[in-house]
mmCIF file of C-alpha atoms in Angstrom:
data_model
loop_
_atom_site.group_PDB
_atom_site.id
_atom_site.type_symbol
_atom_site.label_atom_id
_atom_site.label_comp_id
_atom_site.label_asym_id
_atom_site.label_seq_id
_atom_site.Cartn_x
_atom_site.Cartn_y
_atom_site.Cartn_z
ATOM 1 C CA MET U 1 77.870 -26.377 8.980
ATOM 2 C CA GLY U 2 74.177 -27.206 8.950
ATOM 3 C CA LYS U 3 72.642 -30.080 10.811
ATOM 4 C CA ILE U 4 72.956 -33.465 9.079
ATOM 5 C CA GLN U 5 69.622 -34.509 7.568
ATOM 6 C CA PHE U 6 68.757 -38.208 7.693
ATOM 7 C CA ASN U 7 65.955 -39.882 5.800
ATOM 8 C CA THR U 8 63.428 -42.205 7.458
ATOM 9 C CA ILE U 9 65.806 -45.192 7.335
ATOM 10 C CA GLY U 10 68.707 -43.294 8.891
ATOM 11 C CA LEU U 11 70.811 -42.586 5.801
ATOM 12 C CA GLU U 12 72.258 -39.224 4.751
ATOM 13 C CA LYS U 13 70.514 -39.223 1.395
ATOM 14 C CA LYS U 14 67.273 -38.022 -0.058
ATOM 15 C CA PRO U 15 64.822 -40.920 -0.396
ATOM 16 C CA LYS U 16 64.812 -40.642 -4.191
ATOM 17 C CA ASP U 17 68.581 -41.236 -4.155
ATOM 18 C CA CYS U 18 68.254 -44.385 -2.019
ATOM 19 C CA HIS U 19 67.823 -47.793 -3.602
ATOM 20 C CA VAL U 20 66.142 -50.158 -1.165
ATOM 21 C CA VAL U 21 65.360 -53.846 -1.602
ATOM 22 C CA VAL U 22 62.143 -55.019 0.058
ATOM 23 C CA ALA U 23 61.730 -58.732 0.806
ATOM 24 C CA MET U 24 58.151 -59.406 -0.356
ATOM 25 C CA SER U 25 56.572 -62.688 0.731
ATOM 26 C CA GLY U 26 53.152 -61.817 -0.649
ATOM 27 C CA GLY U 27 51.670 -61.194 2.793
ATOM 28 C CA VAL U 28 50.218 -58.005 4.193
ATOM 29 C CA ASP U 29 53.282 -57.082 6.296
ATOM 30 C CA SER U 30 55.957 -57.079 3.583
ATOM 31 C CA SER U 31 53.516 -55.623 1.026
ATOM 32 C CA THR U 32 52.736 -52.733 3.381
ATOM 33 C CA VAL U 33 56.442 -52.092 3.927
ATOM 34 C CA ALA U 34 56.969 -51.904 0.152
ATOM 35 C CA GLY U 35 54.081 -49.445 -0.076
ATOM 36 C CA MET U 36 55.462 -47.302 2.756
ATOM 37 C CA MET U 37 58.873 -47.106 1.096
ATOM 38 C CA LYS U 38 57.366 -46.191 -2.267
ATOM 39 C CA GLN U 39 55.112 -43.567 -0.680
ATOM 40 C CA GLU U 40 58.103 -41.996 1.067
ATOM 41 C CA GLY U 41 59.893 -41.621 -2.252
ATOM 42 C CA TYR U 42 62.495 -44.387 -2.159
ATOM 43 C CA ASN U 43 63.683 -46.251 -5.254
ATOM 44 C CA VAL U 44 62.193 -49.679 -4.424
ATOM 45 C CA THR U 45 62.951 -53.143 -5.774
ATOM 46 C CA GLY U 46 60.691 -55.872 -4.425
ATOM 47 C CA ILE U 47 62.145 -59.372 -4.285
ATOM 48 C CA THR U 48 60.127 -62.530 -3.710
ATOM 49 C CA LEU U 49 61.762 -65.844 -2.929
ATOM 50 C CA LYS U 50 60.310 -69.056 -4.291
ATOM 51 C CA LEU U 51 61.404 -71.500 -1.625
ATOM 52 C CA TYR U 52 59.623 -74.737 -2.346
ATOM 53 C CA ASP U 53 57.342 -76.461 -4.846
ATOM 54 C CA ASP U 54 54.048 -77.139 -3.124
ATOM 55 C CA GLY U 55 52.188 -78.888 -5.935
ATOM 56 C CA LYS U 56 48.504 -78.009 -6.176
ATOM 57 C CA THR U 57 48.087 -76.667 -2.625
ATOM 58 C CA SER U 58 49.104 -73.099 -3.473
ATOM 59 C CA SER U 59 46.218 -72.586 -5.940
ATOM 60 C CA SER U 60 43.712 -72.232 -3.124
ATOM 61 C CA ARG U 61 42.853 -68.745 -1.934
ATOM 62 C CA ASN U 62 42.517 -70.143 1.580
ATOM 63 C CA ASN U 63 46.018 -71.596 1.572
ATOM 64 C CA ARG U 64 47.977 -69.982 4.397
ATOM 65 C CA GLN U 65 51.495 -70.818 3.319
ATOM 66 C CA CYS U 66 54.149 -68.358 2.226
ATOM 67 C CA CYS U 67 56.823 -68.319 -0.468
ATOM 68 C CA ALA U 68 54.827 -70.565 -2.817
ATOM 69 C CA GLY U 69 52.543 -70.053 -5.855
ATOM 70 C CA GLN U 70 49.648 -67.901 -4.610
ATOM 71 C CA ASP U 71 51.832 -65.638 -2.507
ATOM 72 C CA ILE U 72 54.235 -65.038 -5.379
ATOM 73 C CA MET U 73 51.286 -63.900 -7.494
ATOM 74 C CA ASP U 74 50.080 -61.638 -4.674
ATOM 75 C CA ALA U 75 53.545 -60.050 -4.379
ATOM 76 C CA LYS U 76 53.593 -59.484 -8.125
ATOM 77 C CA ARG U 77 50.169 -57.815 -8.046
ATOM 78 C CA VAL U 78 51.214 -55.543 -5.175
ATOM 79 C CA SER U 79 54.374 -54.550 -7.073
ATOM 80 C CA GLU U 80 52.325 -53.692 -10.149
ATOM 81 C CA LYS U 81 49.918 -51.667 -8.015
ATOM 82 C CA LEU U 82 52.801 -49.732 -6.444
ATOM 83 C CA ASN U 83 54.656 -49.444 -9.770
ATOM 84 C CA ILE U 84 57.922 -50.834 -8.389
ATOM 85 C CA ASN U 85 60.434 -53.251 -9.865
ATOM 86 C CA HIS U 86 59.828 -56.865 -8.860
ATOM 87 C CA LYS U 87 62.091 -59.889 -9.099
ATOM 88 C CA ILE U 88 61.575 -63.542 -8.206
ATOM 89 C CA LEU U 89 64.566 -65.548 -6.960
ATOM 90 C CA TYR U 90 64.305 -69.305 -7.253
ATOM 91 C CA TYR U 91 65.871 -70.599 -4.041
ATOM 92 C CA GLN U 92 64.187 -74.013 -3.824
ATOM 93 C CA ASN U 93 67.489 -75.908 -3.771
ATOM 94 C CA LYS U 94 68.993 -73.622 -1.127
ATOM 95 C CA PHE U 95 65.844 -73.878 0.995
ATOM 96 C CA LYS U 96 65.738 -77.666 0.708
ATOM 97 C CA LYS U 97 69.384 -77.983 1.771
ATOM 98 C CA ASP U 98 69.545 -75.330 4.492
ATOM 99 C CA VAL U 99 66.053 -75.482 5.994
ATOM 100 C CA ILE U 100 64.015 -78.585 5.122
ATOM 101 C CA ASP U 101 66.928 -81.036 5.430
ATOM 102 C CA ASN U 102 67.944 -79.503 8.786
ATOM 103 C CA PHE U 103 64.338 -79.737 9.969
ATOM 104 C CA VAL U 104 64.088 -83.431 9.056
ATOM 105 C CA ASP U 105 67.512 -84.265 10.508
ATOM 106 C CA GLY U 106 66.653 -82.425 13.729
ATOM 107 C CA TYR U 107 63.551 -84.508 14.362
ATOM 108 C CA ILE U 108 65.445 -87.713 13.577
ATOM 109 C CA LYS U 109 67.987 -86.701 16.261
ATOM 110 C CA GLY U 110 65.194 -86.235 18.793
ATOM 111 C CA GLU U 111 65.228 -82.442 18.612
ATOM 112 C CA THR U 112 62.466 -79.898 17.985
ATOM 113 C CA PRO U 113 63.913 -77.647 15.278
ATOM 114 C CA ILE U 114 62.790 -74.121 14.346
ATOM 115 C CA PRO U 115 62.890 -73.805 10.549
ATOM 116 C CA CYS U 116 61.867 -70.122 10.641
ATOM 117 C CA VAL U 117 65.173 -69.234 12.350
ATOM 118 C CA GLN U 118 67.116 -71.338 9.843
ATOM 119 C CA CYS U 119 65.265 -69.650 6.980
ATOM 120 C CA ASN U 120 66.091 -66.164 8.267
ATOM 121 C CA GLN U 121 69.691 -67.180 8.946
ATOM 122 C CA THR U 122 70.288 -68.675 5.486
ATOM 123 C CA VAL U 123 68.179 -67.886 2.424
ATOM 124 C CA LYS U 124 66.822 -64.571 3.726
ATOM 125 C CA PHE U 125 69.590 -62.839 5.654
ATOM 126 C CA ARG U 126 72.530 -64.580 3.956
ATOM 127 C CA ASP U 127 71.574 -65.161 0.324
ATOM 128 C CA LEU U 128 69.050 -62.344 -0.133
ATOM 129 C CA TYR U 129 71.388 -60.012 1.780
ATOM 130 C CA SER U 130 74.203 -60.877 -0.660
ATOM 131 C CA TYR U 131 71.922 -60.338 -3.643
ATOM 132 C CA ALA U 132 70.803 -56.934 -2.326
ATOM 133 C CA LYS U 133 74.470 -55.981 -1.985
ATOM 134 C CA GLU U 134 75.058 -57.087 -5.590
ATOM 135 C CA LEU U 135 72.261 -54.729 -6.639
ATOM 136 C CA LYS U 136 74.144 -51.965 -4.761
ATOM 137 C CA ALA U 137 71.128 -51.361 -2.550
ATOM 138 C CA ASP U 138 71.435 -48.987 0.388
ATOM 139 C CA ALA U 139 69.339 -51.189 2.670
ATOM 140 C CA LEU U 140 67.357 -54.432 2.836
ATOM 141 C CA ILE U 141 63.856 -53.828 4.202
ATOM 142 C CA THR U 142 61.655 -56.572 5.661
ATOM 143 C CA GLY U 143 58.199 -56.830 7.218
ATOM 144 C CA HIS U 144 59.399 -58.420 10.452
ATOM 145 C CA TYR U 145 57.968 -57.073 13.699
ATOM 146 C CA VAL U 146 61.194 -56.130 15.427
ATOM 147 C CA ASP U 147 62.661 -52.748 16.333
ATOM 148 C CA ARG U 148 66.108 -51.587 15.228
ATOM 149 C CA LEU U 149 67.728 -48.710 17.090
ATOM 150 C CA LYS U 150 71.057 -47.072 16.385
ATOM 151 C CA ILE U 151 72.985 -46.180 19.538
ATOM 152 C CA ASN U 152 76.390 -44.463 19.341
ATOM 153 C CA GLY U 153 76.760 -45.517 15.732
ATOM 154 C CA LYS U 154 75.887 -49.204 16.319
ATOM 155 C CA ALA U 155 72.651 -50.957 15.365
ATOM 156 C CA PHE U 156 70.812 -52.900 18.072
ATOM 157 C CA MET U 157 67.724 -55.099 17.912
ATOM 158 C CA TYR U 158 64.801 -54.620 20.289
ATOM 159 C CA ARG U 159 61.448 -56.314 20.733
ATOM 160 C CA ALA U 160 58.672 -54.780 18.645
ATOM 161 C CA LYS U 161 56.010 -52.440 19.997
ATOM 162 C CA ASP U 162 53.394 -55.118 19.251
ATOM 163 C CA LEU U 163 54.592 -57.830 21.636
ATOM 164 C CA GLN U 164 51.960 -60.238 20.297
ATOM 165 C CA ARG U 165 53.669 -60.010 16.888
ATOM 166 C CA ASP U 166 57.280 -59.569 18.011
ATOM 167 C CA GLN U 167 59.647 -61.729 15.916
ATOM 168 C CA SER U 168 62.964 -60.963 17.609
ATOM 169 C CA TYR U 169 63.196 -64.563 18.859
ATOM 170 C CA PHE U 170 63.389 -65.749 15.243
ATOM 171 C CA LEU U 171 66.115 -63.228 14.379
ATOM 172 C CA PHE U 172 68.615 -63.916 17.184
ATOM 173 C CA ASN U 173 71.119 -65.369 14.685
ATOM 174 C CA THR U 174 71.306 -62.179 12.614
ATOM 175 C CA THR U 175 74.899 -60.953 12.323
ATOM 176 C CA GLN U 176 75.947 -57.426 13.224
ATOM 177 C CA GLU U 177 76.911 -56.796 9.601
ATOM 178 C CA GLN U 178 73.436 -57.828 8.460
ATOM 179 C CA LEU U 179 71.739 -55.780 11.183
ATOM 180 C CA ASN U 180 73.633 -52.682 10.026
ATOM 181 C CA PHE U 181 72.119 -53.138 6.550
ATOM 182 C CA LEU U 182 68.604 -54.255 7.563
ATOM 183 C CA ARG U 183 65.604 -52.057 8.336
ATOM 184 C CA PHE U 184 62.295 -53.031 10.001
ATOM 185 C CA PRO U 185 59.660 -50.284 9.489
ATOM 186 C CA LEU U 186 56.928 -52.248 11.310
ATOM 187 C CA GLY U 187 58.844 -52.364 14.597
ATOM 188 C CA LYS U 188 56.882 -49.441 16.029
ATOM 189 C CA LEU U 189 53.500 -50.430 14.596
ATOM 190 C CA THR U 190 50.777 -52.823 15.687
ATOM 191 C CA LYS U 191 49.310 -55.355 13.268
ATOM 192 C CA LYS U 192 46.064 -53.370 13.254
ATOM 193 C CA GLU U 193 47.951 -50.235 12.209
ATOM 194 C CA THR U 194 49.750 -52.179 9.474
ATOM 195 C CA ARG U 195 46.467 -53.406 8.000
ATOM 196 C CA LYS U 196 45.082 -49.872 8.149
ATOM 197 C CA ILE U 197 48.037 -48.599 6.102
ATOM 198 C CA ALA U 198 47.572 -51.462 3.611
ATOM 199 C CA THR U 199 43.912 -50.483 3.237
ATOM 200 C CA LYS U 200 44.813 -46.829 2.622
ATOM 201 C CA LEU U 201 47.310 -47.971 -0.018
ATOM 202 C CA ASP U 202 44.476 -50.044 -1.574
ATOM 203 C CA LEU U 203 46.568 -53.210 -1.553
ATOM 204 C CA ASN U 204 44.814 -56.433 -2.557
ATOM 205 C CA VAL U 205 46.374 -58.216 0.462
ATOM 206 C CA ALA U 206 45.090 -55.793 3.114
ATOM 207 C CA ASN U 207 42.784 -58.413 4.645
ATOM 208 C CA LYS U 208 44.788 -61.493 3.726
ATOM 209 C CA PRO U 209 45.128 -63.995 6.622
ATOM 210 C CA ASP U 210 48.561 -64.408 8.197
ATOM 211 C CA SER U 211 50.640 -67.289 6.882
ATOM 212 C CA GLN U 212 51.352 -70.233 9.165
ATOM 213 C CA ASP U 213 54.738 -70.331 10.889
ATOM 214 C CA ILE U 214 56.160 -73.317 9.008
ATOM 215 C CA CYS U 215 55.367 -72.837 5.337
ATOM 216 C CA PHE U 216 56.313 -76.302 4.092
ATOM 217 C CA VAL U 217 54.357 -78.259 6.726
ATOM 218 C CA PRO U 218 50.741 -78.646 5.522
ATOM 219 C CA ASN U 219 48.218 -78.610 8.382
ATOM 220 C CA GLY U 220 51.019 -78.838 10.950
ATOM 221 C CA ASP U 221 51.688 -82.484 10.065
ATOM 222 C CA TYR U 222 55.440 -82.725 10.768
ATOM 223 C CA ALA U 223 55.447 -86.502 10.515
ATOM 224 C CA ALA U 224 54.101 -86.396 6.944
ATOM 225 C CA VAL U 225 56.936 -84.102 5.861
ATOM 226 C CA ILE U 226 59.578 -86.315 7.458
ATOM 227 C CA LYS U 227 58.000 -89.431 5.990
ATOM 228 C CA LYS U 228 58.124 -87.831 2.543
ATOM 229 C CA PHE U 229 61.847 -87.071 2.713
ATOM 230 C CA LYS U 230 63.103 -89.879 4.963
ATOM 231 C CA PRO U 231 60.563 -92.685 5.276
ATOM 232 C CA SER U 232 63.215 -94.939 6.830
ATOM 233 C CA SER U 233 63.232 -92.745 9.959
ATOM 234 C CA PHE U 234 59.997 -94.327 11.227
ATOM 235 C CA LYS U 235 61.423 -97.059 13.452
ATOM 236 C CA LYS U 236 59.520 -98.702 16.268
ATOM 237 C CA GLY U 237 61.085 -98.452 19.712
ATOM 238 C CA ASP U 238 60.488 -98.534 23.430
ATOM 239 C CA ILE U 239 58.660 -96.080 25.641
ATOM 240 C CA VAL U 240 60.295 -96.219 29.085
ATOM 241 C CA ASP U 241 59.715 -94.618 32.471
ATOM 242 C CA THR U 242 62.295 -92.632 34.428
ATOM 243 C CA GLU U 243 63.687 -95.864 35.876
ATOM 244 C CA GLY U 244 64.292 -97.321 32.420
ATOM 245 C CA ASN U 245 61.420 -99.815 32.584
ATOM 246 C CA LYS U 246 59.606 -100.473 29.289
ATOM 247 C CA VAL U 247 55.996 -99.328 29.557
ATOM 248 C CA GLY U 248 54.996 -99.141 25.905
ATOM 249 C CA GLU U 249 56.059 -98.977 22.277
ATOM 250 C CA HIS U 250 56.225 -96.109 19.787
ATOM 251 C CA GLU U 251 56.080 -95.945 15.987
ATOM 252 C CA GLY U 252 59.014 -93.526 15.628
ATOM 253 C CA ILE U 253 60.605 -90.832 17.800
ATOM 254 C CA ILE U 254 59.775 -88.192 15.201
ATOM 255 C CA ASN U 255 56.162 -88.381 16.409
ATOM 256 C CA PHE U 256 57.118 -86.899 19.798
ATOM 257 C CA THR U 257 58.315 -83.616 21.300
ATOM 258 C CA ILE U 258 59.362 -82.677 24.832
ATOM 259 C CA GLY U 259 56.337 -81.857 26.984
ATOM 260 C CA GLN U 260 53.885 -83.768 24.802
ATOM 261 C CA ARG U 261 50.972 -85.446 26.594
ATOM 262 C CA LYS U 262 48.606 -86.639 23.871
ATOM 263 C CA GLY U 263 49.404 -89.645 21.714
ATOM 264 C CA ILE U 264 51.670 -91.461 24.187
ATOM 265 C CA LYS U 265 49.093 -94.262 24.623
ATOM 266 C CA VAL U 266 50.382 -95.476 27.979
ATOM 267 C CA ALA U 267 47.795 -95.844 30.728
ATOM 268 C CA GLY U 268 48.492 -94.838 34.330
ATOM 269 C CA GLU U 269 47.010 -93.317 37.459
ATOM 270 C CA GLU U 270 48.085 -89.882 36.257
ATOM 271 C CA ALA U 271 48.852 -88.354 32.858
ATOM 272 C CA PHE U 272 52.277 -89.042 31.361
ATOM 273 C CA TYR U 273 54.405 -86.501 29.521
ATOM 274 C CA VAL U 274 57.410 -86.868 27.220
ATOM 275 C CA LEU U 275 60.419 -85.938 29.368
ATOM 276 C CA LYS U 276 63.282 -86.813 27.026
ATOM 277 C CA ILE U 277 63.938 -88.339 23.619
ATOM 278 C CA ASN U 278 66.933 -90.653 23.346
ATOM 279 C CA ALA U 279 67.653 -90.903 19.615
ATOM 280 C CA GLN U 280 70.659 -93.220 20.084
ATOM 281 C CA LYS U 281 68.552 -95.823 21.888
ATOM 282 C CA ASN U 282 65.410 -94.950 19.906
ATOM 283 C CA GLN U 283 63.592 -94.427 23.213
ATOM 284 C CA ILE U 284 60.893 -92.079 24.489
ATOM 285 C CA ILE U 285 61.232 -91.366 28.223
ATOM 286 C CA ILE U 286 57.973 -90.438 29.938
ATOM 287 C CA GLY U 287 56.979 -89.371 33.435
ATOM 288 C CA PRO U 288 54.665 -87.131 35.497
ATOM 289 C CA LYS U 289 54.223 -83.441 34.771
ATOM 290 C CA GLN U 290 56.304 -82.375 37.779
ATOM 291 C CA ALA U 291 59.334 -84.113 36.234
ATOM 292 C CA LEU U 292 59.213 -81.827 33.184
ATOM 293 C CA GLY U 293 60.804 -78.809 34.858
ATOM 294 C CA VAL U 294 64.398 -77.888 34.014
ATOM 295 C CA ASP U 295 66.676 -75.453 35.835
ATOM 296 C CA LYS U 296 69.764 -75.572 33.634
ATOM 297 C CA ILE U 297 70.063 -75.213 29.863
ATOM 298 C CA PHE U 298 73.191 -75.914 27.810
ATOM 299 C CA LEU U 299 73.662 -73.977 24.583
ATOM 300 C CA LYS U 300 75.856 -74.287 21.494
ATOM 301 C CA GLU U 301 76.619 -72.118 18.447
ATOM 302 C CA LEU U 302 76.124 -68.761 20.166
ATOM 303 C CA ASN U 303 75.520 -65.509 18.346
ATOM 304 C CA LEU U 304 76.176 -62.462 20.545
ATOM 305 C CA PHE U 305 75.602 -58.797 19.799
ATOM 306 C CA GLN U 306 77.628 -57.466 22.708
ATOM 307 C CA ASP U 307 79.896 -58.278 25.645
ATOM 308 C CA PHE U 308 77.967 -59.783 28.551
ATOM 309 C CA SER U 309 80.377 -58.687 31.283
ATOM 310 C CA LYS U 310 78.610 -55.353 31.788
ATOM 311 C CA CYS U 311 75.060 -56.616 31.329
ATOM 312 C CA SER U 312 72.517 -56.850 34.112
ATOM 313 C CA ASN U 313 68.769 -57.408 34.269
ATOM 314 C CA ILE U 314 69.030 -60.338 31.843
ATOM 315 C CA PHE U 315 66.141 -62.524 30.752
ATOM 316 C CA VAL U 316 65.818 -65.421 28.324
ATOM 317 C CA LYS U 317 63.081 -66.888 26.147
ATOM 318 C CA VAL U 318 63.141 -70.597 25.326
ATOM 319 C CA ARG U 319 60.265 -70.549 22.832
ATOM 320 C CA SER U 320 58.835 -67.885 20.543
ATOM 321 C CA THR U 321 55.566 -67.650 22.467
ATOM 322 C CA GLY U 322 57.223 -68.093 25.864
ATOM 323 C CA LYS U 323 57.505 -65.601 28.681
ATOM 324 C CA PHE U 324 60.649 -63.831 29.895
ATOM 325 C CA LEU U 325 62.597 -65.991 32.351
ATOM 326 C CA LYS U 326 65.076 -64.475 34.787
ATOM 327 C CA ALA U 327 68.433 -66.210 34.360
ATOM 328 C CA LYS U 328 72.176 -66.153 34.853
ATOM 329 C CA ILE U 329 74.262 -66.868 31.769
ATOM 330 C CA ASN U 330 77.797 -68.230 31.788
ATOM 331 C CA ILE U 331 79.475 -67.801 28.394
ATOM 332 C CA GLN U 332 82.225 -70.233 27.358
ATOM 333 C CA SER U 333 83.412 -69.332 23.845
ATOM 334 C CA GLN U 334 80.690 -70.614 21.490
ATOM 335 C CA ASN U 335 78.819 -72.411 24.280
ATOM 336 C CA ALA U 336 76.879 -71.231 27.309
ATOM 337 C CA THR U 337 75.197 -72.509 30.463
ATOM 338 C CA VAL U 338 71.919 -70.854 31.426
ATOM 339 C CA ASP U 339 70.763 -71.141 35.061
ATOM 340 C CA LEU U 340 67.083 -70.317 35.396
ATOM 341 C CA GLU U 341 65.846 -68.711 38.621
ATOM 342 C CA SER U 342 62.742 -70.896 38.468
ATOM 343 C CA SER U 343 62.066 -74.165 36.622
ATOM 344 C CA GLU U 344 60.571 -74.116 33.130
ATOM 345 C CA THR U 345 58.746 -76.945 31.356
ATOM 346 C CA GLY U 346 58.777 -78.066 27.733
ATOM 347 C CA VAL U 347 62.365 -76.970 27.016
ATOM 348 C CA SER U 348 63.619 -78.992 24.081
ATOM 349 C CA PRO U 349 66.983 -79.502 22.341
ATOM 350 C CA GLY U 350 66.889 -77.967 18.872
ATOM 351 C CA GLN U 351 64.993 -74.880 20.072
ATOM 352 C CA ALA U 352 66.630 -71.501 20.561
ATOM 353 C CA CYS U 353 67.358 -69.743 23.843
ATOM 354 C CA VAL U 354 67.416 -66.000 23.222
ATOM 355 C CA PHE U 355 68.927 -63.447 25.626
ATOM 356 C CA TYR U 356 67.323 -60.073 26.385
ATOM 357 C CA GLN U 357 68.182 -57.093 28.559
ATOM 358 C CA LYS U 358 65.592 -54.644 29.812
ATOM 359 C CA ASP U 359 66.817 -51.069 29.524
ATOM 360 C CA LYS U 360 65.233 -47.624 29.258
ATOM 361 C CA LEU U 361 64.610 -48.083 25.510
ATOM 362 C CA GLY U 362 62.868 -51.439 25.781
ATOM 363 C CA ASP U 363 63.820 -55.116 25.568
ATOM 364 C CA LYS U 364 67.174 -55.373 23.806
ATOM 365 C CA VAL U 365 68.269 -58.599 22.111
ATOM 366 C CA LEU U 366 71.726 -59.588 23.379
ATOM 367 C CA GLY U 367 72.019 -62.752 21.288
ATOM 368 C CA GLY U 368 71.302 -66.399 21.883
ATOM 369 C CA GLY U 369 72.168 -69.972 21.057
ATOM 370 C CA TRP U 370 70.773 -73.391 20.209
ATOM 371 C CA ILE U 371 69.664 -75.659 23.047
ATOM 372 C CA SER U 372 71.819 -78.810 23.059
ATOM 373 C CA SER U 373 70.618 -80.339 26.362
ATOM 374 C CA THR U 374 68.949 -79.581 29.687
ATOM 375 C CA SER U 375 69.049 -80.752 33.295
ATOM 376 C CA ASN U 376 67.040 -80.344 36.494
#
């Protein structure tokens, strides 16, 4: 028998016999991926999700939000340029329920939520995944910067070549079933190389600015979004020190995050930082910078890609832009305790703690969980 021939996405078919769905946000990354797939001869269907109604803001060419009016038009233009099928799915209700509502509720509970993870976990890799299956697609392709390697018949996720763009932190909640079906062609490219390909393909989005991380938060004003959906959440309360003494008053806990220094409005000999947020007592606890460090992190709702018993050389990340932290992880069913080798600051409930292992192929994602609490 001859050697098995695989196409560029690892399937035993000729590209022209493969139907792939490309998630197209209207940005340069997903548009380039669609162009790459078309150029390689795949049967491509581009799908754009309309996730929220942003009023008049999307009409501006300088608007840097995704999944709204201008980006949908850009995705449509790219599809016409590439001569591929294009569909728009109207997921506003799903997005409101699964992402925006969770975001608002998280802040009300004193957490710092990550809507991009929730978005990937729900409307993108749950609902869009299901729709791609309904279309009998062979794979779902996205423009995420993350590497996918198949080892002994099993798909694994690794950090992207371009570590400045790596998005593996946001994809820790991907299921194994989804990972088997997903493909990430940009995992081995840099952003500069992606834009160069987009230019060669003559795509109208080749020089389009990157969208902001949280698409439904204009100008990074979290409080305005929360006020819009739950104005009753703005309740005045006490700002207290580590001894429980009242030292000030706040206009609502949703205005604060762990590690925050500006906006506390409490005078002292040294700068104060937000150490904890007690939603039950409606209190902000502040203290000096040295009190911010945590050594132990408690996690809930784990998602694991493999058994930890044989893993060594483990690191964690507690924020998307954070560094690798050496740690020991004790798994207890769906919960875990993470002991950091050295203290880390600004660790907040509601964020994700993602596990990595360094091996000869790169930085492999082992899984992760949601931060429920911390201690020092």
